[in-house]
Amino acid sequence: MKTTSYAALALVCALGAAGCTSRKPADVTPDVHWQGVNLPADSTGTRHYRSTFTVTGDLRGVTRLAFNQFKRKMEVVNPADTLVELLPGYFAIGSTRFDNATGTDTIVFDLLVNGSLAGVSHTPTAAHLVKADGSTIAVNFSRKPLSDCEGSYETMPSGEEIYAFNESIRPHSARGVYDIIPSFKQVSLTGGTSTVNLADVKYEEPADANADNIYTITVAGDKMTVRAPRSMWAALRARIAHNFGNGTVELPDVIINDGPSMPYRGIMVDIVRNYRTPEEINRIVDLMAVYGLNKLHFHVADDEGWRMEIPALPELTEASSRRGYPLTDADSYLPQMYFGDGDPLSSSNSGNGYFSVEDYIALVRHANELGIEVIPEIESPGHARAAVHAMNIRAAAGHPEWLLREPGDTSVYTSAQALHDNVMNPALEGPYMLIDSVADALADMHKRAGVPLRVIHIGGDEVPSGAWSGSNAVRELMARENLANESEVHDYFVRRVNDILARKGIKMSGWQEIALDRPGEFNEEVIPNTYSVNCWTQHGGCEDNVLSRVARAGFPAVLSNVDYLYFDQAYSPHPDEPGLSWGGYTDEFTALHAYPARLCGKGLENVIGLSAQLFAETFGTDADLERMLVPKILGLAERAWNSDSTYTDRAFNAVLTDEIPKWEAAGFAYHVRQPGIHRVDPTHFTVNSPYAGNVVIRYTLDGTRPDENSPVAKPGEPVAFGDASQIKAILWLNSHPSHVTILKLK
């Protein structure tokens, strides 16, 4: 086969051809800087903002500026420019102004965008340039902070609001030595003190061999003894080392009786939308272990990519684990999304990558050693664009039986992510062949890891209305199986997948759509082989919320609600906070308040646990992900281990503050809360911190952003502000800065 196009080269390189390198031009990297400004509402009340890209460098041969941004209606301002949507969330600006490039160039592109600048994650996230031959040029992409952009203060919490909240959570005293997260259920001090060598903790089997998840820690006679099921020992050892150290320490003599309230204590990590390496996922597993979490819900297949090697179906990773700028013949990779530089061959691009068989086996082993079960998720029948794309390539190579969508299907639909081609067709055999083959591959990997595969999460969520309305095959299926509507077609798919898994001895998990308000005969068939159901929408009232309805039907329900436990939601409405906000805002205290009993009512006995979700649209780097997880993971851990009230917010924050040096030592990025600013009298202000201990708060009075050279304001000490119209402050915790706090004075 002749391989002259960049697309074809990508496929050859993806297959491992020797000598393959990215075809990036060797020029000096150009710069692309973005900034925006909110505009006044027009006569109809419609809001717009101006989105400006300044492109600087050698632009000879360039024909387009491509960029990623959540889909919004927009138009170019300059008539010399054109704008095209390559895919929802992926756009390109062409311009005759590129024709005049001389080698030292600056071109400014202005767009008028519907809406307002509310949060940084809705601004452009990545950009690259495109040459006439379709090759791409990486750029140095930067954005002006939204808090420095005109008109962006509308959603920002005021300095006074933050000051009041900081006062409500600021620790008044140090935590006790046995105050940890998740907290122990029963701590009985017995008097006296022991000097304990924590490198020599004594382990004992429980007296009751059938005891499950119940353990005792005793400190006495200069020894620490742990009596626990063998399956808990490695995770408990990690928790002891995390909280008390590995050396010799003095501890009060104590008897601790403890165990988790919930059997399912999980985190869903999405490596599809932006890829994360095995090294990073293993670091997250380590963090889960020290906080008593035991389920890694591993999201490896979705619309935007396929991240798990399946040897029998190499197209899944060859064609759908890479993303880049699309050409007319670009069938060998997916379009660029979210972050990246348009190069499907780049190893530093979060659009590219997958777990090899050996990577996954190693992850399963490592997690199992720490008492954590890995639950792989293969999204179906919706959220399946990457699988559809890969199987199209397989079909074109002479295997049409593997198609996931019917040729000639005229169905018209729009998914939650604005896609129109991402749903498997339940009337074809291809989807079931795919799931059967993937399940066999996963089971084999688990067998090689020495950890049997107990469950596969099948997704099942967000199938858009009309997904099969134009399918002749589905119409025939409905007539043959007496199915009344698309909801029953979805049920048919879930039942068939459940049967495939059940025959292999594998249980099924899914999102709430596989269980919510289903008919009785469906429930009778599916519930016996259902491992868990993630209930994800906002909780609503006690009796009518989704968690209650799923649990009352008899399904094992997992509290996963967006308004408590979607960790990809922004910490606050501050415009510089990354993350989404369609379900509200989620911080460590929101997660702490995710009480299952208060959300469920009847059916509580079928609520088996809590799961936080880390969907990765806004995570371009490991540090981005870690800042969204830490410290939110503490609220999840406390509530999953203890389903009823434990710490107050203030006491919880005291324990959280003591965790910070441990994150520093382990090299984790973490989120830092803002300082508060309070006007104490007509001429003075003061600041405060949400943390106990040493912090540095710097401020400015001239409207500029504080930096390391700005003056320091000490919490509680008045500072004169003169004739300033606003105060800006940033808190530094170690080397980690907060977002800017602003208090307007005039």
XYZ file of C-alpha atoms in Angstrom:
746
model
C 0.000 0.000 0.000
C 1.349 3.432 -0.898
C 1.741 5.573 2.218
C 2.294 9.132 1.124
C -0.226 11.090 3.212
C 0.342 12.203 6.766
C -2.731 10.165 7.757
C -1.303 7.016 6.202
C 2.066 7.671 7.840
C 0.315 7.927 11.199
C -1.195 4.467 10.720
C 2.142 2.938 9.704
C 3.844 4.488 12.736
C 1.016 3.427 15.037
C 1.677 -0.121 13.863
C 5.251 0.231 15.075
C 7.222 0.776 11.868
C 10.905 1.410 12.504
C 12.268 4.901 12.064
C 8.969 6.716 12.323
C 9.136 10.239 13.660
C 6.652 13.055 13.777
C 6.568 15.135 10.595
C 6.677 18.415 12.437
C 8.468 21.285 10.696
C 11.717 22.151 12.471
C 11.002 25.899 12.536
C 11.160 27.967 15.724
C 7.909 27.385 17.557
C 5.364 30.178 16.995
C 3.376 31.714 19.829
C -0.417 31.812 20.090
C -1.832 33.940 22.896
C -5.540 34.094 23.701
C -7.544 36.643 25.643
C -11.197 37.578 25.864
C -13.477 40.389 26.923
C -17.158 40.279 27.831
C -19.276 42.684 25.811
C -22.459 44.452 26.940
C -25.709 42.652 26.206
C -27.319 43.639 22.898
C -30.822 45.047 22.486
C -32.357 41.565 22.849
C -30.430 40.847 26.047
C -28.094 38.383 24.302
C -24.554 38.228 25.675
C -21.379 37.958 23.573
C -17.686 38.104 24.186
C -14.741 38.858 21.948
C -12.233 36.003 21.633
C -8.828 37.137 20.378
C -5.919 34.985 19.161
C -2.575 36.726 18.598
C -0.311 34.545 16.442
C 3.378 35.468 16.326
C 6.293 33.810 14.517
C 7.268 32.464 11.135
C 3.910 31.837 9.456
C 5.135 31.192 5.923
C 3.208 28.304 4.385
C 0.565 28.362 7.127
C -3.076 28.265 5.991
C -5.027 27.727 9.201
C -5.089 28.252 12.958
C -6.862 25.284 14.550
C -8.029 25.287 18.161
C -10.086 23.317 20.668
C -12.896 24.832 22.689
C -16.262 23.638 23.948
C -18.803 24.135 21.200
C -20.349 27.600 21.052
C -21.811 29.676 18.266
C -19.176 32.101 16.997
C -18.199 34.097 13.941
C -15.084 35.845 12.657
C -14.926 39.634 12.807
C -12.480 40.273 9.948
C -13.971 39.559 6.473
C -10.576 38.227 5.355
C -10.998 35.308 7.766
C -13.162 32.175 7.675
C -14.179 29.793 10.452
C -15.047 26.108 10.088
C -16.127 23.513 12.643
C -14.074 20.371 12.072
C -15.916 18.511 14.832
C -17.915 19.783 17.800
C -15.199 21.322 19.964
C -12.578 21.536 17.178
C -12.396 24.621 14.943
C -10.113 26.149 12.326
C -9.634 29.739 11.180
C -8.442 30.262 7.634
C -7.346 33.641 6.313
C -5.971 35.321 3.230
C -3.756 37.221 5.667
C -1.550 34.130 5.948
C -0.645 34.638 2.258
C 1.443 37.697 3.109
C 3.597 36.041 5.788
C 7.266 37.079 5.597
C 8.872 35.058 8.391
C 8.476 37.600 11.174
C 4.737 37.848 11.507
C 1.951 38.821 13.874
C -1.666 38.187 12.941
C -4.583 38.898 15.269
C -7.807 36.934 14.839
C -10.999 38.175 16.483
C -14.110 36.072 17.003
C -17.492 37.126 18.321
C -18.785 34.327 20.554
C -22.264 33.778 21.954
C -22.447 33.695 25.752
C -20.201 35.134 28.416
C -16.797 34.352 29.875
C -17.745 32.447 33.006
C -14.973 29.895 33.435
C -11.527 29.151 32.040
C -12.479 25.665 30.851
C -14.882 27.181 28.327
C -12.077 29.181 26.721
C -9.757 27.658 24.088
C -7.647 24.885 25.616
C -5.169 24.154 22.826
C -4.117 25.413 19.408
C -1.876 24.511 16.502
C -1.132 25.751 12.995
C -1.766 23.894 9.743
C 0.252 24.104 6.521
C -1.084 23.693 3.011
C -0.014 20.029 2.845
C -1.971 19.239 6.023
C 1.078 18.940 8.257
C 0.779 20.671 11.613
C 2.983 23.065 13.550
C 3.017 22.987 17.336
C 2.758 26.358 19.068
C 3.440 27.855 22.459
C -0.151 28.377 23.541
C -1.018 30.708 26.417
C -4.141 32.355 27.819
C -4.657 35.551 29.715
C -6.232 34.716 33.110
C -9.947 35.387 32.968
C -9.729 37.303 36.236
C -7.538 39.800 34.346
C -9.928 40.028 31.395
C -12.379 42.892 31.255
C -15.852 42.096 32.540
C -14.993 38.705 34.055
C -15.845 39.525 37.687
C -19.510 38.618 37.390
C -19.179 35.096 38.774
C -16.211 35.634 41.070
C -16.831 35.223 44.810
C -16.019 38.509 46.535
C -13.186 38.923 48.985
C -15.717 39.383 51.807
C -17.534 36.139 50.926
C -14.294 34.195 50.953
C -13.228 35.842 54.212
C -16.444 34.739 55.917
C -16.108 31.167 54.646
C -12.460 30.948 55.688
C -13.451 32.050 59.182
C -16.061 29.277 59.331
C -13.557 26.507 58.515
C -10.247 27.805 59.873
C -8.989 25.306 62.483
C -9.052 26.543 66.072
C -6.855 23.742 67.382
C -4.536 21.023 66.121
C -5.942 17.631 65.281
C -5.565 14.759 67.710
C -3.014 12.065 66.951
C -5.768 9.572 66.088
C -7.810 12.035 64.051
C -7.258 10.791 60.512
C -9.173 10.549 57.255
C -11.150 8.401 56.996
C -11.845 8.618 60.693
C -11.821 5.627 63.021
C -15.227 4.510 64.222
C -14.230 3.832 67.832
C -11.114 5.112 69.604
C -10.639 4.069 73.254
C -7.609 5.562 74.970
C -6.369 3.178 77.650
C -3.880 5.462 79.432
C -0.151 5.565 79.083
C 2.140 6.028 76.109
C 4.106 3.618 73.968
C 7.258 4.100 71.936
C 6.384 2.174 68.820
C 8.607 1.059 65.958
C 6.176 1.394 63.059
C 8.461 -0.615 60.806
C 7.639 -3.606 62.994
C 3.849 -3.561 63.322
C 2.571 -6.966 64.436
C -0.144 -8.566 62.302
C -2.653 -11.106 63.656
C -5.431 -13.059 61.985
C -8.908 -12.234 63.364
C -10.439 -14.647 65.830
C -13.475 -14.949 63.554
C -12.241 -16.286 60.226
C -15.462 -15.022 58.600
C -14.962 -11.434 59.760
C -15.109 -9.121 56.767
C -13.728 -5.566 56.698
C -13.602 -5.285 60.503
C -10.266 -4.735 62.185
C -8.665 -3.689 65.471
C -5.519 -1.687 66.165
C -3.998 -1.941 69.636
C -1.156 0.212 70.917
C 0.282 -1.007 74.214
C 3.592 -2.144 75.675
C 5.588 -0.283 73.035
C 3.951 -2.278 70.236
C 1.261 -1.733 67.628
C -0.798 -4.814 66.796
C -3.279 -5.028 63.930
C -5.876 -7.777 63.889
C -7.591 -7.809 60.487
C -8.595 -10.014 57.568
C -5.586 -10.796 55.427
C -7.239 -9.014 52.487
C -7.135 -5.713 54.407
C -3.576 -5.911 55.663
C -1.673 -4.252 52.796
C -4.065 -1.295 52.636
C -4.016 -0.904 56.432
C -0.232 -1.006 56.399
C -0.237 1.807 53.844
C -2.696 3.833 55.953
C -0.610 3.371 59.111
C 2.560 4.492 57.339
C 0.758 7.484 55.818
C -0.716 8.662 59.109
C 1.917 7.739 61.669
C 5.136 7.172 59.735
C 7.592 4.306 59.336
C 10.032 5.066 62.121
C 9.856 5.092 65.900
C 7.157 7.347 67.353
C 5.425 7.924 70.658
C 1.716 7.127 70.584
C -0.976 7.118 73.253
C -2.007 3.598 74.222
C -5.284 2.830 72.489
C -7.738 0.236 71.246
C -9.251 1.177 67.856
C -12.192 -0.702 66.414
C -12.966 0.190 62.845
C -14.308 -0.857 59.482
C -15.961 0.785 56.488
C -19.680 1.524 56.344
C -19.779 0.944 52.592
C -18.356 -1.997 50.591
C -18.005 0.134 47.453
C -15.673 3.135 47.882
C -14.552 4.208 44.481
C -13.167 6.713 42.040
C -13.845 6.716 38.315
C -10.794 7.897 36.391
C -11.256 8.814 32.733
C -8.124 8.333 30.599
C -10.049 8.641 27.325
C -10.701 12.332 26.852
C -7.145 13.113 27.892
C -4.736 10.240 28.302
C -2.889 9.549 31.538
C 0.061 7.173 31.768
C 0.307 3.938 33.785
C 2.712 5.696 36.152
C 0.135 8.354 36.989
C -2.723 5.894 37.432
C -0.595 3.809 39.783
C 0.102 6.967 41.829
C -3.640 7.517 42.113
C -4.058 3.908 43.248
C -1.484 4.529 45.996
C -3.421 7.600 47.111
C -6.688 5.657 47.110
C -5.192 3.022 49.385
C -4.111 5.433 52.120
C -7.618 6.910 52.191
C -9.458 3.589 52.401
C -10.857 3.511 48.859
C -11.188 0.152 47.157
C -12.684 0.466 43.636
C -10.890 1.970 40.634
C -13.577 2.444 37.994
C -11.318 2.662 34.943
C -12.893 4.564 32.044
C -10.917 3.393 28.996
C -13.314 3.720 26.028
C -15.573 6.578 24.963
C -16.287 8.861 22.009
C -12.887 10.511 22.090
C -10.636 7.469 22.235
C -9.978 3.812 23.006
C -7.205 3.368 25.583
C -6.917 -0.398 26.142
C -4.970 -2.789 23.944
C -7.134 -5.684 22.734
C -4.790 -7.985 20.770
C -7.586 -9.614 18.764
C -8.848 -6.199 17.621
C -5.732 -4.109 16.927
C -7.727 -1.408 15.127
C -9.105 -0.207 18.464
C -5.763 1.248 19.474
C -4.183 1.663 16.039
C -7.035 3.885 14.870
C -8.633 5.215 18.041
C -5.904 5.825 20.598
C -4.476 8.778 18.656
C -5.872 12.153 17.686
C -4.742 14.772 15.199
C -5.593 17.276 12.536
C -7.920 15.571 10.044
C -7.232 15.317 6.329
C -9.724 14.084 3.751
C -8.192 10.596 3.913
C -7.507 10.617 7.661
C -9.103 7.308 8.549
C -6.209 6.181 10.739
C -6.817 8.409 13.773
C -9.481 10.517 15.434
C -9.791 14.312 15.259
C -7.952 16.413 17.826
C -10.000 17.142 20.964
C -9.495 19.118 24.179
C -5.687 19.346 24.498
C -2.892 18.578 22.046
C -1.033 19.930 19.054
C -2.762 18.195 16.160
C -0.034 15.533 15.840
C -1.226 11.911 16.130
C 2.386 10.774 16.501
C 3.345 12.956 19.448
C 4.233 11.119 22.642
C 3.723 14.249 24.748
C 0.208 14.925 23.496
C -2.559 13.952 25.945
C -4.706 12.979 22.954
C -2.421 10.024 22.248
C -1.693 6.806 24.109
C -3.115 3.598 25.503
C -2.509 0.923 28.122
C -0.733 -2.091 26.688
C -1.678 -5.559 27.882
C 1.358 -5.558 30.166
C 0.527 -2.075 31.493
C -2.957 -3.190 32.468
C -1.768 -6.448 34.032
C 0.703 -4.506 36.160
C -2.007 -2.049 37.237
C -4.381 -4.842 38.248
C -1.655 -6.530 40.284
C -0.583 -3.324 42.003
C -4.144 -2.341 42.841
C -4.976 -5.819 44.127
C -1.973 -5.769 46.468
C -3.527 -2.684 48.068
C -7.023 -4.129 48.288
C -8.328 -2.186 45.276
C -10.409 -3.766 42.525
C -10.049 -2.454 38.968
C -13.379 -2.218 37.132
C -12.806 -1.534 33.415
C -15.511 0.429 31.611
C -16.308 -0.093 27.934
C -18.937 2.497 26.989
C -21.867 1.113 25.009
C -24.158 1.515 23.149
C -23.714 5.320 23.315
C -20.436 7.184 23.825
C -18.953 4.752 21.306
C -17.559 6.943 18.511
C -14.002 5.652 18.915
C -15.125 2.021 18.713
C -17.391 2.795 15.740
C -14.455 4.454 13.950
C -12.103 1.525 14.578
C -14.606 -1.095 13.471
C -15.331 0.891 10.300
C -11.671 0.412 9.426
C -11.871 -3.287 10.260
C -14.978 -3.639 8.091
C -13.316 -1.814 5.181
C -10.460 -4.331 5.373
C -12.889 -7.144 4.550
C -14.741 -7.818 7.806
C -18.140 -6.078 7.506
C -19.631 -8.263 10.252
C -17.764 -6.069 12.779
C -19.642 -2.883 11.880
C -21.227 -1.143 14.865
C -23.442 1.180 12.808
C -25.682 0.186 9.928
C -24.654 1.411 6.465
C -27.307 3.752 5.148
C -28.695 4.517 8.607
C -30.500 7.882 8.333
C -31.014 8.406 12.065
C -30.719 12.042 13.125
C -29.615 12.707 16.697
C -27.331 14.873 18.782
C -25.486 13.390 21.741
C -24.735 15.196 24.989
C -21.360 16.111 23.458
C -23.007 17.333 20.209
C -21.966 14.272 18.171
C -24.140 12.621 15.521
C -22.368 9.311 14.885
C -21.460 7.789 18.254
C -24.098 5.111 18.980
C -23.818 1.361 18.367
C -26.738 -0.309 16.627
C -28.296 -3.026 18.838
C -29.780 -4.776 15.780
C -26.337 -5.616 14.374
C -24.132 -8.439 15.592
C -21.004 -6.271 15.556
C -21.597 -4.664 18.976
C -22.048 -8.031 20.670
C -19.008 -9.493 18.886
C -16.992 -6.509 20.093
C -18.094 -6.845 23.712
C -17.591 -10.603 23.647
C -14.045 -10.231 22.316
C -13.133 -7.382 24.667
C -14.499 -9.287 27.675
C -12.369 -12.315 26.758
C -9.270 -10.149 26.426
C -9.862 -8.420 29.756
C -10.544 -11.734 31.492
C -7.280 -13.107 30.105
C -5.336 -10.074 31.364
C -6.845 -10.452 34.827
C -6.039 -14.169 34.806
C -2.433 -13.383 33.936
C -2.396 -10.849 36.775
C -3.644 -13.539 39.171
C -6.786 -11.493 39.884
C -10.017 -12.877 38.397
C -12.138 -10.390 36.448
C -15.363 -10.059 38.418
C -17.060 -7.190 36.616
C -17.117 -5.047 33.481
C -18.838 -1.671 33.434
C -20.792 -1.362 30.171
C -21.700 2.341 30.392
C -25.247 2.378 29.016
C -25.773 6.103 29.547
C -26.823 9.083 27.457
C -28.160 7.386 24.332
C -29.733 10.362 22.545
C -33.324 10.378 21.377
C -33.623 9.275 17.756
C -30.365 7.314 17.764
C -31.984 4.440 15.857
C -34.940 6.191 14.246
C -33.537 5.816 10.728
C -32.239 2.249 11.019
C -33.954 -0.426 8.934
C -32.211 -3.094 11.010
C -33.659 -1.664 14.232
C -37.146 -1.487 12.720
C -36.845 -5.172 11.817
C -35.559 -5.966 15.314
C -38.477 -4.121 16.918
C -40.984 -6.050 14.826
C -39.285 -9.384 15.463
C -38.859 -8.894 19.233
C -42.096 -6.921 19.758
C -40.256 -3.831 21.016
C -42.424 -0.737 21.314
C -39.864 2.082 21.342
C -36.178 3.000 21.539
C -36.174 2.562 25.311
C -37.056 -1.098 24.822
C -34.364 -1.377 22.131
C -31.906 -0.133 24.762
C -33.232 -2.755 27.185
C -32.720 -5.424 24.530
C -29.094 -4.363 24.160
C -28.449 -4.385 27.916
C -30.029 -7.833 28.308
C -27.921 -9.315 25.506
C -24.720 -7.816 26.908
C -25.661 -9.050 30.364
C -26.138 -12.551 28.947
C -22.710 -12.452 27.255
C -21.023 -11.480 30.505
C -23.035 -13.860 32.687
C -22.030 -16.827 30.520
C -18.398 -15.904 31.197
C -18.954 -15.580 34.942
C -18.542 -11.792 34.785
C -20.967 -9.399 36.446
C -22.200 -6.186 34.856
C -22.065 -2.600 36.077
C -23.499 0.462 34.393
C -24.707 4.010 34.756
C -28.237 4.661 36.015
C -29.793 4.358 32.555
C -29.435 0.562 32.650
C -31.631 0.364 35.758
C -33.809 3.440 36.164
C -37.561 2.792 36.032
C -37.172 -0.411 34.027
C -39.999 -2.987 33.712
C -40.223 -5.799 36.241
C -39.303 -8.608 33.849
C -36.153 -6.718 32.836
C -35.178 -6.285 36.485
C -35.748 -9.958 37.249
C -33.439 -10.943 34.427
C -30.692 -8.355 34.943
C -30.438 -7.728 38.705
C -28.946 -11.136 39.622
C -25.883 -10.429 37.471
C -25.603 -6.710 38.257
C -22.594 -5.676 40.338
C -23.326 -1.953 40.700
C -25.257 0.960 39.207
C -23.793 4.478 39.314
C -26.548 7.045 39.968
C -25.180 10.257 38.522
C -27.831 12.945 38.084
C -28.614 15.572 40.705
C -30.214 13.965 43.713
C -33.577 15.773 43.891
C -35.994 15.060 46.724
C -35.584 12.145 49.091
C -38.283 9.882 47.664
C -38.052 10.698 43.958
C -34.301 10.961 43.470
C -32.596 8.562 41.096
C -30.605 6.811 43.824
C -33.804 5.957 45.705
C -35.609 4.705 42.611
C -32.726 2.483 41.510
C -32.183 1.127 45.023
C -35.899 0.485 45.638
C -36.039 -1.535 42.418
C -33.453 -3.873 43.947
C -30.308 -2.828 42.095
C -27.020 -2.374 44.019
C -26.835 1.416 43.824
C -23.737 3.600 44.093
C -24.133 7.268 44.995
C -22.287 9.106 42.213
C -24.317 12.310 41.981
C -22.909 15.187 39.978
C -23.750 17.807 42.592
C -21.717 15.998 45.283
C -19.223 13.704 43.613
C -18.298 14.826 40.090
C -14.763 15.919 40.806
C -14.402 17.370 37.300
C -16.780 20.145 38.368
C -14.994 23.363 39.327
C -14.245 24.096 42.980
C -16.068 27.430 42.832
C -17.484 30.031 40.401
C -14.128 31.811 40.249
C -13.450 32.332 36.518
C -9.890 30.963 36.769
C -11.026 27.696 38.376
C -10.732 24.883 35.813
C -13.530 22.388 35.545
C -17.134 22.338 34.434
C -20.213 23.661 36.233
C -23.252 22.107 34.547
C -23.991 20.185 37.755
C -22.885 22.862 40.221
C -19.583 23.264 42.017
C -17.812 20.534 43.969
C -15.111 20.930 46.595
C -13.827 18.821 49.480
C -16.670 19.947 51.729
C -19.343 19.156 49.142
C -18.005 15.606 48.939
C -17.891 15.403 52.748
C -21.634 16.133 52.825
C -22.618 13.354 50.391
C -24.647 11.421 52.962
C -26.415 8.445 51.342
C -29.075 8.213 54.067
C -30.093 11.829 53.537
C -30.454 11.351 49.807
C -32.136 7.999 49.630
C -34.726 7.208 52.271
C -36.377 3.887 51.385
C -34.144 1.350 49.713
C -31.064 2.403 51.643
C -30.145 -1.239 52.210
C -29.367 -1.525 48.485
C -27.029 1.487 48.465
C -23.624 -0.168 48.468
C -21.321 2.808 48.329
C -20.055 6.064 46.893
C -18.035 6.853 43.793
C -16.435 10.107 42.700
C -16.009 10.810 38.983
C -13.023 12.384 37.234
C -14.150 12.960 33.666
C -11.159 14.386 31.847
C -12.310 17.064 29.394
C -10.474 19.740 31.377
C -7.384 17.759 32.512
C -4.518 18.371 30.093
C -1.742 17.280 32.473
C -1.195 15.021 35.480
C -1.066 18.116 37.679
C -4.453 19.271 36.348
C -5.993 15.955 37.331
C -4.328 15.864 40.741
C -5.532 19.351 41.644
C -9.120 18.291 40.922
C -8.683 15.137 43.028
C -6.722 16.566 45.953
C -8.134 17.535 48.440
C -11.625 16.468 47.218
C -10.592 12.845 47.770
C -10.627 13.487 51.535
C -14.333 14.330 51.579
C -15.108 11.236 49.507
C -12.962 9.009 51.701
C -14.549 10.200 54.932
C -18.091 9.810 53.692
C -17.555 6.459 51.952
C -15.966 4.979 55.090
C -18.408 6.574 57.531
C -21.911 6.999 56.110
C -23.135 9.129 59.016
C -21.880 12.351 60.607
C -18.298 12.458 61.828
C -16.164 15.593 61.560
C -17.507 19.116 61.522
C -16.229 21.179 58.614
C -13.759 22.931 60.918
C -12.422 19.681 62.408
C -12.234 18.132 58.941
C -10.206 21.093 57.723
C -7.787 20.690 60.628
C -7.040 17.117 59.534
C -6.849 18.244 55.901
C -4.243 20.868 56.784
C -2.021 18.185 58.302
C -2.246 16.165 55.079
C -0.599 18.903 53.014
C 3.030 18.054 53.933
C 2.355 14.448 52.927
C 1.145 15.533 49.480
C 4.216 17.716 49.182
C 6.505 14.814 50.069
C 4.814 12.551 47.513
C 4.981 15.215 44.810
C 1.229 15.587 44.322
C -0.227 18.765 42.925
C -3.140 20.005 45.031
C -5.717 22.754 45.045
C -5.123 25.789 47.251
C -8.044 27.812 48.558
C -8.107 31.594 48.193
C -7.363 34.150 50.894
C -10.237 36.267 52.172
C -10.164 40.056 52.154
C -12.172 42.065 54.691
C -12.574 45.837 54.906
C -12.219 46.506 58.612
C -12.779 50.286 58.510
C -12.924 53.107 55.929
C -9.154 53.018 55.344
C -7.912 49.518 56.214
C -8.333 45.894 55.187
C -7.170 42.585 56.541
C -6.790 39.104 55.058
C -7.305 35.568 56.323
C -6.386 32.019 55.385
C -8.419 28.803 55.506
C -5.364 26.921 56.759
C -3.635 26.600 60.095
C 0.092 27.216 60.036
C 2.350 29.216 57.784
C 1.066 30.712 54.575
C 2.172 33.753 52.597
C -0.467 36.181 51.344
C 0.657 38.937 48.986
C -1.458 41.821 47.765
C -1.560 44.739 45.340
C -3.535 47.985 45.337
C -2.885 49.153 41.763
C -4.976 46.562 39.892
C -2.045 44.341 38.930
C -1.848 40.642 39.810
C 0.169 39.911 42.972
C 3.420 38.031 42.473
C 6.356 36.898 44.593
C 7.593 40.496 44.867
C 4.315 42.019 46.058
C 3.988 43.151 49.706
C 2.908 40.611 52.317
C -0.311 40.943 54.326
C -0.397 38.964 57.560
C -3.741 37.421 58.537
C -5.553 39.563 61.070
C -3.268 42.582 60.755
C -4.838 45.772 59.299
C -3.272 47.235 56.146
C -3.994 50.725 54.817
C -5.337 50.831 51.275
C -5.166 54.590 50.624
C -7.122 55.682 47.549
C -7.115 52.239 45.878
C -10.264 51.175 44.043
C -9.645 47.457 44.551
C -7.458 45.019 46.465
C -6.063 41.837 44.927
C -4.518 39.037 46.993
C -3.030 35.597 46.326
C -2.164 32.968 48.938
C 0.973 30.833 48.540
C 0.951 27.478 50.306
C 4.473 26.149 49.922
C 5.078 26.777 46.196
C 1.414 26.442 45.243
C -0.526 29.683 44.583
C -4.257 30.172 44.946
C -6.394 31.998 42.437
C -6.582 35.743 42.904
C -9.097 37.214 45.346
C -10.502 40.649 44.575
C -12.267 43.125 46.833
C -13.711 46.136 45.076
C -13.661 49.298 47.161
C -15.392 51.757 44.810
